[in-house]
């Protein structure tokens, strides 16, 4: 390891023939306006003060990626500063000309030398190469001939435009760029060169934080994944899996971090602490012994599910609408459960007919608890274990039963009376979810929903009483005002909040665009009223609460059904995540599974502890056992029923006289895709044999 202090410009000049490259395990460019503003202010300050000789902005840690002095420099730490300075260089170059040389190093040509090495061609000429998601937009800013990406990095574009704006304002106010250039000359760094083969750059990256921005949990996870991957596969894995997920999240690091936390909650049954997600991820991978590529595939699968839900992209309109209500509630705690349900839906374990009512049930549970003032703190312990306690053969019924089983716990599902009483009496105006509730009340059970986005909350009886309102309310106007002002009976939605102001009820009703002309359902009951006092507020509140009971329903099961769930100890439920697939065996299984189900619509699938059974009229015709390298199939057939060609192609054994995990008496090994057609032929033969037997009954 070698280190030296120098100017930032000196570092660029000393490495004129080296390209600065950001390795794939590095984070995306993420400096915010505040960091750019601090750098800009520092440059202006030192540039305008001749007594200040230098200003330290941090270190640049790198390793030479090759055996020649001109090999690329892999930047381990300092990429945020290098990228930001490069954006400033581009903005300055665009405002400079070849004719004007303000200071020795600052003609347009000299500035361009910090961006481009004219002795090289193609992408090798660019002095700085960012990681894939950021690379193209930076190159297109440097060279107008480079194609602009369709989805450019938001941070790079925003910060480049900031520098353009600040430079324009500076020129407008001072008429010159000299101060900026002087400031750039005084920026100091310490470069630290690692020795390849001796110093581990990824280990150093993991142990340090960049100046100003702490490494996120997903930064550390990405680094870990790259470190655990064979060198020749690193770039492919990054592009195929990790970069694809970053793009799914539209470069929203916060959302990505939240998703990984939800994923680990599903897999481990425990909610990792926000600052311990990386440690939990590493522990999970090492404890389960999961291959990195298999883990990435699974992570990407759930990432797809999360984005379908969070960005409201589910193709089925009814399902998307139901999920959208939960998304709009903005309660992070539900996602582990929601992702498991969605996974079961995609795997065919949970039907749409059950999924939508289950989503509505979860919404009711959350909304009722919120209105009743029951906290969400304990829900992160309730939701992650939910699917482990239900019978997936009776998905909706057992979900209702489990919700009802929480009655005497802190996680209870509030009953109708408690929900209605709270809804009528609470301070609804300051209720966090007021807009959500009023919008749902307005648009429930209609095929012509109203866009309420431009509406505001309106107090029908105003917050400040006029003499007319005092007269209309009667001698107890103070008590009535204090008791009912912020309750749901006195609140509605309108786009004409400022026009209504503190007008009397009759004026609010009869004026142009008043309640009488309002198209909103929430205002229909106001049209025929002559006065709006205590009785009217109470009646309106009661009517709205009855309407709310139809939207956010309480789970109902008859006593006999409920008793069935109370008396039986919950049976362990298995699904696809219960089996240890390798990437090879999962690919074989997915192909085989699809083909088997296509044979006949009456075929059912059952997940057992050690095998997956495919049944025709409740009788197994093939069982599948997951292996590391492939699959083992067990069929109800005899060897003498097989064609010689199939015997030659497949590894088949009669296991009728030895122990086996399932029913079939003939074992077939499947390890390659080429043998799938032969296995399908056998499975079809076993199915037809069973169909024939049933037809003879």
XYZ file of C-alpha atoms in Angstrom:
697
model
C 0.000 0.000 0.000
C 1.309 3.446 -0.950
C -0.143 6.887 -0.115
C 0.556 10.495 -1.115
C -1.055 13.930 -0.745
C -1.580 15.935 -3.934
C -3.982 18.318 -5.615
C -7.059 16.818 -7.251
C -5.995 18.231 -10.625
C -2.501 16.836 -10.048
C -4.021 13.373 -9.542
C -5.771 13.648 -12.921
C -2.569 14.849 -14.610
C -0.284 12.218 -13.050
C -2.645 9.512 -14.301
C -3.310 11.016 -17.739
C -2.938 7.618 -19.448
C -5.021 5.714 -16.874
C -8.763 5.337 -17.045
C -10.607 5.604 -13.720
C -13.043 2.665 -13.527
C -15.743 2.099 -10.907
C -15.932 -1.655 -10.054
C -19.289 -3.442 -10.219
C -19.503 -3.914 -6.436
C -19.503 -0.132 -5.934
C -22.693 1.758 -5.178
C -24.418 3.889 -7.793
C -23.756 7.615 -7.859
C -25.782 9.003 -4.980
C -24.636 12.491 -3.980
C -27.555 14.776 -3.165
C -27.900 18.514 -3.669
C -26.513 19.162 -0.152
C -23.184 17.425 -0.897
C -22.822 19.209 -4.260
C -23.652 22.542 -2.628
C -21.002 21.992 0.045
C -18.359 21.225 -2.616
C -19.395 24.260 -4.691
C -19.290 26.562 -1.636
C -15.824 25.246 -0.709
C -14.536 25.903 -4.247
C -15.933 29.463 -4.290
C -14.608 30.165 -0.780
C -11.007 29.033 -1.371
C -10.968 30.415 -4.927
C -11.805 33.875 -3.629
C -9.300 33.842 -0.755
C -5.649 34.186 -1.799
C -4.514 33.423 1.775
C -5.941 29.874 1.581
C -3.483 27.535 -0.132
C -5.547 24.356 -0.157
C -8.673 22.518 0.972
C -8.771 18.765 1.690
C -11.843 17.015 0.219
C -11.062 13.388 1.095
C -9.140 10.336 -0.079
C -9.139 8.355 -3.313
C -8.405 4.671 -2.849
C -7.553 2.622 -5.925
C -5.861 -0.501 -7.238
C -4.066 -0.827 -10.594
C -6.093 -3.304 -12.675
C -3.309 -4.772 -14.795
C 0.432 -5.092 -15.169
C 1.323 -1.905 -17.068
C 1.577 1.696 -15.805
C -1.287 2.681 -18.157
C -3.691 -0.027 -16.910
C -7.068 1.189 -15.562
C -7.326 2.297 -11.932
C -10.192 0.590 -10.067
C -11.615 3.222 -7.703
C -12.434 1.619 -4.346
C -13.309 4.832 -2.501
C -13.750 8.344 -3.850
C -16.048 7.686 -6.797
C -18.697 10.115 -5.494
C -16.184 12.988 -5.447
C -14.604 12.031 -8.793
C -18.015 11.812 -10.465
C -19.195 15.130 -9.008
C -15.998 16.928 -10.052
C -16.373 15.407 -13.533
C -19.917 16.827 -13.763
C -18.519 20.238 -12.803
C -15.778 19.892 -15.456
C -18.419 19.139 -18.130
C -20.502 22.175 -17.133
C -17.394 24.414 -17.141
C -16.207 23.069 -20.497
C -19.601 23.839 -22.003
C -19.247 27.490 -20.858
C -15.607 27.898 -21.965
C -14.112 28.594 -25.390
C -10.880 27.618 -27.136
C -9.864 31.246 -27.547
C -10.136 32.311 -23.917
C -7.572 30.945 -21.442
C -8.472 32.381 -18.038
C -5.783 30.560 -16.080
C -2.952 28.331 -17.298
C -4.905 25.078 -16.990
C -8.325 26.327 -17.973
C -8.960 26.775 -21.658
C -11.727 24.593 -23.098
C -9.033 22.215 -24.404
C -7.353 21.870 -20.995
C -10.680 21.244 -19.230
C -11.527 18.591 -21.823
C -8.276 16.767 -20.984
C -9.789 15.996 -17.553
C -12.690 14.325 -19.368
C -11.132 12.695 -22.440
C -7.763 11.179 -23.361
C -7.411 12.016 -27.070
C -4.679 9.398 -27.501
C -7.228 6.595 -27.079
C -10.288 5.441 -29.018
C -13.814 4.239 -28.249
C -14.891 4.132 -24.609
C -11.226 3.850 -23.556
C -10.784 7.568 -24.285
C -13.085 8.599 -21.404
C -11.189 9.379 -18.201
C -13.962 8.081 -15.903
C -16.117 4.981 -16.472
C -18.967 4.494 -13.997
C -20.815 1.261 -13.211
C -23.373 0.113 -15.791
C -26.468 1.947 -14.546
C -24.661 5.325 -14.499
C -22.144 4.851 -17.304
C -24.123 5.781 -20.430
C -25.589 9.046 -19.176
C -22.187 10.365 -18.050
C -20.579 9.484 -21.402
C -23.441 11.165 -23.292
C -22.892 14.364 -21.269
C -19.168 14.310 -22.082
C -19.617 13.405 -25.756
C -22.775 14.601 -27.523
C -22.291 11.861 -30.140
C -22.942 9.178 -27.525
C -26.564 8.020 -27.392
C -28.499 9.173 -24.351
C -30.013 6.239 -22.396
C -33.815 5.963 -22.288
C -33.775 5.913 -18.463
C -30.813 8.076 -17.390
C -29.493 8.189 -13.831
C -31.622 10.788 -12.064
C -28.869 11.928 -9.668
C -26.301 12.504 -12.421
C -28.699 14.578 -14.530
C -29.962 16.574 -11.524
C -26.481 17.405 -10.232
C -25.152 18.301 -13.691
C -28.054 20.730 -14.112
C -27.305 22.176 -10.650
C -23.733 23.001 -11.673
C -24.943 24.524 -14.942
C -27.361 26.702 -12.970
C -24.775 27.776 -10.370
C -22.180 28.603 -13.048
C -24.735 30.708 -14.973
C -25.705 32.582 -11.789
C -22.035 33.122 -10.915
C -21.243 34.540 -14.374
C -24.346 36.749 -14.223
C -23.305 38.151 -10.827
C -19.518 38.418 -11.325
C -18.952 38.220 -15.079
C -16.044 35.741 -14.795
C -15.068 32.136 -14.012
C -11.651 32.853 -12.497
C -12.724 32.250 -8.872
C -14.102 28.794 -9.739
C -10.905 27.773 -11.541
C -8.693 29.040 -8.704
C -10.800 27.043 -6.239
C -10.445 23.863 -8.314
C -6.654 24.279 -8.337
C -6.589 24.300 -4.528
C -8.614 21.126 -3.927
C -6.433 18.556 -2.140
C -6.756 14.774 -1.850
C -4.748 11.847 -0.509
C -4.471 8.973 -2.967
C -3.940 5.473 -1.592
C -2.721 2.808 -4.024
C -3.403 -0.810 -3.040
C -1.142 -3.612 -4.179
C -2.982 -6.150 -6.302
C -2.786 -9.655 -4.857
C -1.857 -8.424 -1.386
C -4.599 -5.952 -0.428
C -8.248 -7.067 -0.706
C -10.148 -4.099 -2.228
C -13.602 -5.545 -1.521
C -12.759 -6.168 2.130
C -11.516 -2.588 2.439
C -14.656 -1.317 0.675
C -16.836 -3.199 3.164
C -15.020 -1.750 6.167
C -15.126 1.925 5.176
C -17.718 4.638 4.653
C -17.496 7.251 1.925
C -17.258 10.853 3.060
C -20.708 12.305 3.632
C -22.745 9.188 2.752
C -22.779 5.991 4.777
C -22.778 2.787 2.771
C -26.284 1.356 2.596
C -27.109 -2.224 3.537
C -27.643 -3.089 -0.143
C -24.220 -1.605 -1.000
C -22.659 -4.062 1.438
C -24.809 -6.963 0.188
C -23.829 -6.238 -3.423
C -20.165 -6.211 -2.417
C -20.582 -9.509 -0.526
C -22.269 -11.183 -3.507
C -19.480 -10.110 -5.857
C -16.838 -11.230 -3.355
C -18.449 -14.683 -3.058
C -18.747 -15.106 -6.851
C -16.070 -16.546 -9.111
C -14.190 -13.724 -10.876
C -15.217 -14.768 -14.398
C -18.927 -14.746 -13.398
C -18.968 -11.461 -11.460
C -19.909 -9.135 -14.313
C -22.579 -11.481 -15.703
C -24.163 -11.957 -12.267
C -24.134 -8.224 -11.633
C -25.755 -7.348 -14.970
C -28.212 -10.261 -15.066
C -29.448 -10.059 -11.491
C -28.313 -7.115 -9.375
C -28.366 -4.349 -11.974
C -31.729 -5.641 -13.213
C -33.114 -5.261 -9.676
C -31.644 -1.753 -9.332
C -33.441 -0.811 -12.533
C -36.679 -2.394 -11.272
C -36.469 -0.058 -8.288
C -35.756 2.929 -10.563
C -32.522 3.533 -8.612
C -34.529 4.108 -5.407
C -32.047 2.863 -2.776
C -34.472 3.286 0.120
C -37.075 1.064 -1.523
C -34.427 -1.524 -2.452
C -33.203 -1.643 1.163
C -36.774 -2.070 2.405
C -37.405 -4.907 -0.043
C -34.310 -6.888 1.032
C -35.429 -6.545 4.649
C -38.871 -7.928 3.747
C -37.258 -10.786 1.797
C -35.157 -11.814 4.801
C -38.216 -11.588 7.064
C -39.974 -14.125 4.817
C -36.979 -16.454 4.663
C -35.935 -16.347 8.327
C -39.238 -15.598 10.087
C -37.549 -12.719 11.924
C -37.476 -8.997 11.113
C -33.846 -7.826 10.820
C -32.932 -4.511 12.410
C -32.633 -1.788 9.757
C -28.878 -1.419 10.322
C -28.331 -5.206 10.446
C -29.869 -6.288 7.119
C -26.459 -7.016 5.578
C -25.415 -9.157 8.550
C -28.747 -11.020 8.409
C -28.353 -11.613 4.665
C -24.830 -12.970 5.072
C -25.879 -15.190 7.985
C -28.873 -16.555 6.041
C -26.789 -17.416 2.969
C -24.040 -19.089 5.002
C -26.372 -20.949 7.381
C -28.562 -22.347 4.579
C -25.574 -23.011 2.300
C -27.381 -21.476 -0.683
C -25.401 -21.017 -3.881
C -25.011 -17.328 -4.760
C -26.718 -17.668 -8.151
C -29.689 -19.531 -6.652
C -29.994 -16.853 -3.987
C -29.879 -14.110 -6.625
C -32.539 -15.870 -8.704
C -34.831 -16.160 -5.691
C -34.149 -12.570 -4.645
C -34.915 -11.396 -8.185
C -38.155 -13.404 -8.246
C -39.411 -11.743 -5.062
C -38.103 -8.387 -6.310
C -40.393 -8.806 -9.325
C -43.317 -9.557 -7.014
C -42.532 -6.556 -4.798
C -42.358 -4.173 -7.771
C -45.594 -5.547 -9.241
C -47.294 -4.702 -5.940
C -45.526 -1.476 -4.888
C -45.669 0.142 -8.348
C -49.227 -1.145 -9.016
C -48.211 -3.105 -12.113
C -50.173 -6.332 -11.569
C -51.718 -7.282 -14.930
C -55.041 -8.451 -13.476
C -57.108 -5.263 -12.996
C -59.214 -6.559 -10.093
C -56.176 -7.830 -8.216
C -54.183 -4.667 -8.958
C -57.026 -2.540 -7.576
C -57.231 -4.573 -4.356
C -53.445 -4.535 -3.868
C -53.398 -0.804 -4.637
C -55.558 -0.061 -1.597
C -52.983 -1.780 0.630
C -50.105 0.072 -1.049
C -51.889 3.399 -0.473
C -52.124 2.615 3.251
C -48.303 2.926 3.331
C -47.816 0.313 6.041
C -44.497 -1.414 5.493
C -45.283 -4.128 8.014
C -47.652 -5.965 5.631
C -45.143 -6.671 2.844
C -43.623 -9.943 4.129
C -47.118 -11.468 4.304
C -48.189 -9.872 1.025
C -45.119 -11.195 -0.803
C -45.728 -14.728 0.463
C -49.361 -14.570 -0.618
C -48.372 -13.205 -4.026
C -45.770 -15.968 -4.417
C -48.425 -18.599 -3.655
C -50.748 -16.909 -6.152
C -48.066 -17.063 -8.855
C -47.317 -20.705 -8.000
C -50.999 -21.638 -8.343
C -51.403 -22.465 -4.639
C -53.678 -19.464 -3.959
C -56.545 -18.712 -6.360
C -57.573 -15.211 -7.430
C -61.031 -15.931 -5.967
C -59.431 -16.351 -2.521
C -56.605 -13.827 -2.919
C -58.795 -10.738 -3.425
C -60.984 -11.388 -0.313
C -57.803 -12.079 1.701
C -56.361 -8.713 0.617
C -59.649 -7.030 1.601
C -59.465 -8.799 4.974
C -55.931 -7.497 5.587
C -57.063 -3.973 4.642
C -60.005 -4.239 7.067
C -57.710 -5.464 9.828
C -55.277 -2.564 9.386
C -57.977 0.099 8.973
C -60.026 -1.035 11.962
C -56.946 -1.161 14.184
C -55.863 2.312 13.034
C -59.289 3.831 13.805
C -59.390 2.091 17.202
C -55.952 3.466 18.088
C -54.289 0.055 18.256
C -50.597 0.384 17.457
C -48.691 -1.294 14.636
C -45.630 -2.154 16.748
C -46.613 -5.767 17.405
C -47.714 -6.451 13.834
C -44.152 -7.106 12.649
C -44.287 -10.236 14.815
C -47.796 -11.256 13.703
C -47.578 -10.911 9.910
C -44.286 -12.766 9.144
C -45.536 -16.012 10.712
C -49.065 -15.783 9.303
C -48.776 -18.229 6.401
C -47.069 -20.820 8.618
C -50.230 -21.046 10.719
C -52.838 -21.534 8.019
C -54.052 -24.423 5.912
C -53.297 -23.608 2.286
C -55.847 -26.147 1.067
C -58.484 -23.870 2.660
C -56.658 -20.578 2.240
C -59.409 -17.980 2.780
C -61.227 -19.926 5.476
C -58.084 -20.552 7.513
C -56.994 -16.894 7.150
C -60.319 -15.847 8.665
C -59.887 -18.410 11.436
C -56.400 -17.159 12.231
C -57.541 -13.527 12.371
C -60.337 -14.560 14.738
C -57.869 -16.509 16.900
C -56.125 -13.206 17.728
C -59.184 -11.912 19.634
C -57.659 -12.111 23.121
C -54.204 -10.880 22.095
C -52.707 -7.439 21.459
C -53.084 -8.220 17.753
C -56.886 -8.460 17.910
C -59.205 -7.727 14.966
C -61.610 -4.992 16.275
C -65.282 -6.005 16.179
C -68.046 -3.978 14.494
C -69.210 -2.176 17.647
C -65.704 -1.073 18.685
C -64.847 0.057 15.148
C -68.099 1.981 14.660
C -67.942 3.731 18.057
C -64.346 4.823 17.453
C -65.010 5.987 13.892
C -67.884 8.222 15.051
C -66.108 9.797 18.046
C -62.362 10.129 17.294
C -60.653 13.335 16.125
C -60.856 12.303 12.482
C -59.462 15.547 11.066
C -56.019 14.874 12.568
C -56.216 11.141 11.822
C -53.184 10.215 9.707
C -55.189 8.256 7.120
C -58.162 10.648 6.812
C -57.792 11.252 3.051
C -57.495 7.513 2.406
C -60.668 6.780 4.408
C -62.749 9.527 2.790
C -61.621 8.464 -0.694
C -62.560 4.828 0.022
C -65.951 5.888 1.416
C -66.532 8.000 -1.690
C -65.595 5.388 -4.293
C -66.547 2.061 -2.729
C -68.739 -0.252 -4.804
C -69.062 2.003 -7.847
C -68.089 1.481 -11.467
C -67.651 5.241 -11.901
C -65.034 6.278 -9.309
C -64.477 9.994 -8.750
C -60.962 11.451 -8.880
C -60.586 12.998 -5.439
C -56.901 13.931 -5.758
C -57.678 17.642 -6.162
C -60.183 17.687 -3.308
C -59.453 19.067 0.153
C -60.862 18.230 3.581
C -63.823 20.467 4.384
C -65.311 21.192 7.812
C -69.047 21.548 7.126
C -69.457 23.364 10.462
C -66.381 25.643 10.124
C -63.396 25.791 12.459
C -64.211 29.424 13.232
C -67.886 30.043 14.022
C -69.590 33.125 12.618
C -72.555 34.737 14.417
C -74.856 33.023 11.892
C -73.409 29.578 12.750
C -73.740 30.323 16.493
C -77.375 31.248 15.951
C -78.075 28.102 13.874
C -76.389 25.776 16.406
C -78.348 27.243 19.346
C -77.392 28.185 22.882
C -75.052 25.156 23.273
C -73.013 26.171 20.216
C -69.692 26.125 22.122
C -70.157 22.571 23.431
C -71.420 21.321 20.051
C -68.508 22.950 18.238
C -65.952 21.509 20.640
C -67.451 18.004 20.586
C -68.135 17.532 16.871
C -65.771 19.872 14.969
C -63.149 17.279 13.956
C -65.414 14.197 13.896
C -66.247 12.305 10.709
C -69.869 13.516 10.750
C -68.636 17.081 10.176
C -66.001 16.319 7.528
C -66.235 15.868 3.779
C -64.293 16.373 0.549
C -64.590 19.310 -1.837
C -62.629 21.105 -4.511
C -64.114 24.436 -3.375
C -62.728 24.692 0.148
C -61.677 28.350 -0.143
C -65.018 29.362 -1.721
C -66.998 27.736 1.112
C -64.862 29.449 3.775
C -66.879 30.077 6.977
C -70.177 30.578 5.168
C -73.420 29.425 6.744
C -74.650 25.928 5.948
C -77.414 27.240 3.680
C -74.871 29.327 1.716
C -72.480 26.369 1.374
C -75.345 24.244 0.135
C -77.040 26.650 -2.289
C -74.075 28.605 -3.715
C -72.712 27.837 -7.180
C -70.718 24.569 -6.910
C -72.193 24.130 -3.436
C -73.235 20.868 -1.765
C -76.494 20.796 -3.741
C -74.510 20.616 -7.024
C -71.732 18.369 -5.713
C -71.286 15.072 -7.597
C -69.610 13.470 -4.573
C -71.434 10.672 -2.753
C -70.140 12.053 0.561
C -72.216 15.194 -0.011
C -75.477 13.636 -1.224
C -77.074 13.557 2.236
C -76.456 17.310 2.641
C -78.592 18.333 -0.357
C -81.985 18.082 1.337
C -81.008 19.477 4.753
C -82.166 22.929 5.823
C -79.921 23.093 8.882
C -76.761 21.311 10.010
C -76.586 20.945 13.767
C -75.918 18.336 16.444
C -78.584 15.844 15.289
C -77.565 16.107 11.634
C -73.874 15.598 12.456
C -74.665 12.524 14.564
C -76.920 11.009 11.880
C -74.366 11.642 9.140
C -71.604 10.084 11.272
C -73.763 7.041 11.951
C -74.593 6.625 8.239
C -70.922 6.904 7.231
C -69.938 4.393 9.932
C -72.538 1.910 8.631
C -71.095 2.392 5.143
C -67.587 1.821 6.542
C -68.730 -1.512 8.027
C -69.587 -2.662 4.495
C -66.129 -1.711 3.222
C -63.974 -2.914 6.114
C -65.766 -6.098 7.144
C -65.193 -8.395 10.115
C -64.273 -12.027 9.308
C -67.209 -14.380 9.802
C -67.133 -18.162 10.289
C -69.809 -20.426 11.737
C -69.056 -21.954 15.135
C -68.577 -25.467 13.764
C -65.908 -24.316 11.290
C -64.187 -22.161 13.889
C -64.153 -25.042 16.363
C -62.449 -27.200 13.744
C -59.508 -24.786 13.677
C -59.437 -24.364 17.447
C -59.345 -28.082 18.213
C -56.732 -29.059 15.669
C -53.119 -28.245 16.131
C -51.986 -26.296 13.100
C -50.544 -28.684 10.564
C -47.206 -27.692 9.040
C -47.780 -26.231 5.615
C -45.345 -26.847 2.770
C -44.809 -24.880 -0.418
C -42.091 -24.554 -3.073
C -39.821 -22.692 -0.647
C -39.770 -25.847 1.545
C -37.496 -27.665 -0.924
C -33.785 -27.076 -1.501
C -33.661 -26.554 -5.243
C -30.398 -25.904 -7.063
C -30.580 -23.703 -10.173
C -30.480 -26.900 -12.305
C -33.169 -28.832 -10.428
C -35.470 -25.774 -10.255
C -35.263 -25.245 -14.013
C -36.073 -28.927 -14.666
C -38.939 -28.816 -12.170
C -40.531 -25.660 -13.614
C -40.578 -27.153 -17.133
C -41.899 -30.520 -15.934
C -44.518 -28.960 -13.657
C -46.023 -26.837 -16.429
C -46.240 -29.822 -18.804
C -47.792 -32.135 -16.181
C -50.507 -29.606 -15.293
C -51.308 -29.199 -18.995
C -52.224 -32.907 -19.339
C -55.632 -32.454 -17.692
C -57.402 -29.666 -15.786
C -58.431 -32.140 -13.045
C -54.795 -32.737 -12.049
C -53.965 -31.333 -8.601
C -50.637 -30.581 -6.941
C -49.831 -31.336 -3.296
C -46.702 -30.255 -1.411
C -45.565 -32.795 1.183
C -42.601 -32.794 3.531
C -40.302 -34.837 1.274
C -41.956 -34.791 -2.135
C -44.402 -33.046 -4.466
C -47.368 -35.184 -5.544
C -49.453 -34.898 -8.705
C -52.885 -36.455 -8.353
C -55.774 -37.387 -10.584
C -58.996 -37.632 -8.559
C -56.951 -37.589 -5.315
C -54.729 -40.527 -6.360
C -51.015 -39.953 -7.015
C -49.749 -40.840 -10.488
C -46.283 -39.245 -10.118
C -44.304 -37.968 -7.126
C -41.243 -35.715 -7.477
C -38.336 -35.606 -5.033
C -35.962 -32.635 -5.351
C -32.243 -33.457 -5.632
C -29.233 -31.155 -5.811
C -28.401 -32.002 -9.435
C -31.844 -32.916 -10.684
C -35.089 -34.681 -9.794
C -36.227 -38.184 -8.892
C -39.631 -39.246 -10.190
C -41.674 -42.044 -8.620
C -44.428 -43.599 -10.759
C -47.016 -46.340 -10.220
C -45.781 -48.563 -13.055
C -43.929 -51.821 -13.637
C -40.699 -52.149 -15.616
C -42.285 -54.626 -18.038
C -44.742 -51.904 -19.127
C -41.932 -49.719 -20.518
C -40.624 -49.513 -24.065
C -36.993 -50.591 -24.578
C -36.088 -47.172 -26.044
C -37.108 -45.406 -22.836
C -35.209 -47.941 -20.700
C -32.071 -47.129 -22.688
C -32.477 -43.354 -22.422
C -33.322 -43.077 -18.720
C -31.860 -44.328 -15.463
C -34.777 -46.409 -14.101
C -34.959 -48.651 -11.027
C -37.658 -50.836 -9.489
C -37.885 -49.720 -5.838
C -40.993 -51.682 -4.842
C -38.999 -53.765 -2.344
C -36.910 -50.981 -0.780
C -37.689 -47.911 1.324
C -38.674 -44.731 -0.507
C -40.107 -41.345 0.477
C -43.360 -41.655 -1.484
C -45.901 -43.970 -3.162
C -44.556 -44.873 -6.631
C -42.749 -48.193 -7.110
C -40.582 -47.128 -10.085
C -37.796 -44.559 -9.648
C -36.614 -42.424 -12.598
C -33.687 -39.986 -12.457
C -33.933 -36.731 -14.419
C -30.766 -34.623 -14.680
C -30.874 -33.030 -18.148
C -33.448 -31.093 -20.184
C -32.868 -33.471 -23.102
C -34.525 -36.289 -21.133
C -37.663 -34.318 -20.204
C -39.687 -35.585 -23.234
C -38.950 -39.225 -22.274
C -39.970 -38.570 -18.651
C -43.148 -36.829 -19.792
C -43.951 -39.871 -21.910
C -43.679 -42.077 -18.826
C -45.730 -39.679 -16.688
C -48.457 -39.539 -19.335
C -48.464 -43.350 -19.501
C -48.872 -43.521 -15.698
C -51.682 -40.946 -15.833
C -53.524 -42.785 -18.632
C -53.163 -46.044 -16.710
C -54.795 -44.397 -13.710
C -57.498 -42.767 -15.864
C -58.261 -46.157 -17.403
C -58.504 -47.731 -13.989
C -60.898 -45.029 -12.849
C -63.049 -45.389 -15.983
C -63.405 -49.140 -15.330
C -64.680 -48.522 -11.802
